[in-house]
Amino acid sequence: DFLRPHYYPPQTLGMSRIVVQMRDKTILSLALLFTVSQGSLLNSGTPVNYCGNGTNAMAPIVVSADPGSCTWLNQKGINIIQPPTIDNTGSYNPSKSGTPEEFGREVSVTPTIEELEGITYAIGTTNVEFTAKDKYGRVNSCVVPVVVEDAELPQWSQPAGSTSPLLCGSIVKLQTEKDKCTAFFKYALPIATDNCKVLTPQTPSHPAEGFNYPAGMTVVEYKVLDSAANAAKCEFHIDVKDIQAPTITCDPEVISVLPNNIGIDGKGQCTDKAMVNYKCVAADNCEDKQTFSCNIPTGSQLGVGSYKITCDTTDQAGHKSSFTIDAKVDDRSPPVFLSCPSAPITHTIMDGDSFGPMWQIPKAVDNSCEPPTVSESKNRKPGDFMSPGSHQITYTATDKSGNSAPECTFLVTVIDHRAPTINNCPTKNIVVAADMHATVARATWTAINATDTNGNLLVAQNIDKLPKSGMHFHVGINPVEFKFKSLVSGKESSCQFSVIVNDAERPVPLKQATDTSMFKCTKSGEYVKNHRQCGGK
């Protein structure tokens, strides 16, 4: 009876062993080993008896579908292994003791190997039923599962008519468009094919018909599953390079003015710095808010002078742009004199004075906190000699920026009480000897004159009555005086000296009338050595 199909209650998945006993001439115990697996029941609902023996179940035949096909062809040389056949396997025990006796039988199995060649198997599990028949005509059947697996992945290709290369596994390099952070790109949609059946592919969010790809790397990925759950992926990268540098625009020139906190009275807090403010705008094709930095930040306090302010901006791609601002801090406020003489200054020059008029140099202050330069228009200083009269003294105060304060002006009056200066006045008396046989002598000297403090050349008083250089002077002491009067102060100066004529000639007695060296007096008829001895005639 065990050769007839039997219905067995539902079994759990796995291996089950059923022992069937039957009697003929001998008592045989046949062990049937079969496997219950998911999906292994026939359409009739009858259990499937998988081939095997009491020790080992025969494993399913697992093969892969032929390349490019959804089936497997059992070709010659690639055969399904027939199950081993045994008959009367077991032990015969006529009594409880003795040696077991084994019996062997010849068995034929169908279908044969040759009959299996050329059969095509679909994807999935096909149960091949084998029938074993011994020589007595008794049969037994079991099945061997043939499992055809789809191990072939779906393939990607370009659509028909496309001349562009397949992008899978590649990197597409693009550059940003002008003033944009994107690059437009479109491509042919890759097509997935499979040896069996392709399910609906998963497409990326970027449509193939065109998309503005942002700067940077974008991964485009297509995924597809076939009916056997084999997954295939087409992945490529869109590398968009930002080639546009950022822009930065600033105020090209800024001028700040040093505040003037110094009042007209010279009081107040000075400052040597002014706040420098400017504006800059940076922009980039890939940044909503492009930042920038400057070597001198806006709002900085700077001293008087000129500055180059450089502002830089760099985008995420490393592109850099710069802008240079010409900045200047001006001081436009003049210094302030703290004091300035208001009344005229009078100075009297006396003979022997070695200094001129004196006054206090005015002091000035400036809003820049640096002392201004105070100078007199003619570089005159207190104590300098000045000519008699009125002199206007003018001081200016100038700061380092060239700003000048209103002039400080006052008068200095110089009164001259000095006598004229006489030139070439002999320092000692002039002594000469009387002429031979005479009582007079000629005396000479360098022309005598005088100048006053204004440089006027003065003429001696009563010049016409004064002796002159080169005239004859009588024997004896002849006083000479030259007087000069200053045209400035009215004071007089005199040059006094004497011309002394000495008579060094001794009288000579008269020897004879014919002595030509003698003079004859007209009235007396006397002969004398010197005509002055005749009474001056």
GROMACS .gro file of N, CA, C and O in nm, residues 243-248 284 290 293 310-323:
model
   92
  243ILE      N    1   3.255   7.982  -1.105
  243ILE     CA    2   3.369   8.051  -1.168
  243ILE      C    3   3.359   8.202  -1.155
  243ILE      O    4   3.447   8.273  -1.203
  244GLN      N    5   3.255   8.252  -1.091
  244GLN     CA    6   3.235   8.396  -1.083
  244GLN      C    7   3.280   8.449  -0.947
  244GLN      O    8   3.240   8.397  -0.843
  245ALA      N    9   3.366   8.549  -0.953
  245ALA     CA   10   3.417   8.610  -0.830
  245ALA      C   11   3.310   8.700  -0.769
  245ALA      O   12   3.224   8.755  -0.839
  246PRO      N   13   3.313   8.718  -0.638
  246PRO     CA   14   3.219   8.810  -0.575
  246PRO      C   15   3.251   8.955  -0.612
  246PRO      O   16   3.359   8.985  -0.664
  247THR      N   17   3.159   9.042  -0.586
  247THR     CA   18   3.180   9.184  -0.611
  247THR      C   19   3.171   9.260  -0.479
  247THR      O   20   3.101   9.219  -0.386
  248ILE      N   21   3.245   9.369  -0.473
  248ILE     CA   22   3.239   9.456  -0.355
  248ILE      C   23   3.252   9.599  -0.403
  248ILE      O   24   3.339   9.632  -0.484
  284ASP      N   25   2.747   8.813  -0.417
  284ASP     CA   26   2.802   8.694  -0.485
  284ASP      C   27   2.686   8.618  -0.549
  284ASP      O   28   2.572   8.621  -0.501
  290GLN      N   29   2.672   8.818   0.122
  290GLN     CA   30   2.817   8.803   0.111
  290GLN      C   31   2.886   8.893   0.213
  290GLN      O   32   2.856   9.012   0.224
  293SER      N   33   3.554   9.207   0.481
  293SER     CA   34   3.633   9.259   0.592
  293SER      C   35   3.728   9.366   0.540
  293SER      O   36   3.772   9.360   0.426
  310THR      N   37   4.156   9.898   0.260
  310THR     CA   38   4.134   9.787   0.167
  310THR      C   39   4.030   9.693   0.226
  310THR      O   40   4.045   9.645   0.338
  311CYS      N   41   3.925   9.669   0.147
  311CYS     CA   42   3.818   9.578   0.188
  311CYS      C   43   3.818   9.456   0.095
  311CYS      O   44   3.823   9.472  -0.028
  312ASP      N   45   3.816   9.337   0.154
  312ASP     CA   46   3.823   9.212   0.079
  312ASP      C   47   3.698   9.129   0.105
  312ASP      O   48   3.640   9.132   0.214
  313THR      N   49   3.660   9.053   0.004
  313THR     CA   50   3.551   8.956   0.017
  313THR      C   51   3.589   8.830  -0.058
  313THR      O   52   3.647   8.837  -0.166
  314THR      N   53   3.561   8.715   0.002
  314THR     CA   54   3.596   8.585  -0.056
  314THR      C   55   3.472   8.495  -0.050
  314THR      O   56   3.408   8.484   0.055
  315ASP      N   57   3.439   8.434  -0.164
  315ASP     CA   58   3.323   8.346  -0.165
  315ASP      C   59   3.363   8.204  -0.127
  315ASP      O   60   3.481   8.175  -0.102
  316GLN      N   61   3.266   8.114  -0.123
  316GLN     CA   62   3.292   7.978  -0.079
  316GLN      C   63   3.380   7.902  -0.177
  316GLN      O   64   3.443   7.802  -0.140
  317ALA      N   65   3.386   7.949  -0.302
  317ALA     CA   66   3.471   7.884  -0.401
  317ALA      C   67   3.615   7.933  -0.395
  317ALA      O   68   3.700   7.886  -0.470
  318GLY      N   69   3.642   8.029  -0.307
  318GLY     CA   70   3.779   8.079  -0.292
  318GLY      C   71   3.809   8.200  -0.379
  318GLY      O   72   3.922   8.250  -0.378
  319HIS      N   73   3.710   8.250  -0.455
  319HIS     CA   74   3.733   8.368  -0.537
  319HIS      C   75   3.734   8.492  -0.448
  319HIS      O   76   3.650   8.506  -0.359
  320LYS      N   77   3.828   8.582  -0.477
  320LYS     CA   78   3.847   8.699  -0.392
  320LYS      C   79   3.837   8.826  -0.474
  320LYS      O   80   3.884   8.833  -0.588
  321SER      N   81   3.775   8.928  -0.416
  321SER     CA   82   3.768   9.061  -0.477
  321SER      C   83   3.800   9.165  -0.369
  321SER      O   84   3.779   9.141  -0.251
  322SER      N   85   3.853   9.279  -0.416
  322SER     CA   86   3.896   9.384  -0.322
  322SER      C   87   3.849   9.519  -0.372
  322SER      O   88   3.822   9.538  -0.491
  323PHE      N   89   3.844   9.614  -0.279
  323PHE     CA   90   3.811   9.752  -0.312
  323PHE      C   91   3.895   9.841  -0.219
  323PHE      O   92   3.906   9.814  -0.100
   0.00000   0.00000   0.00000
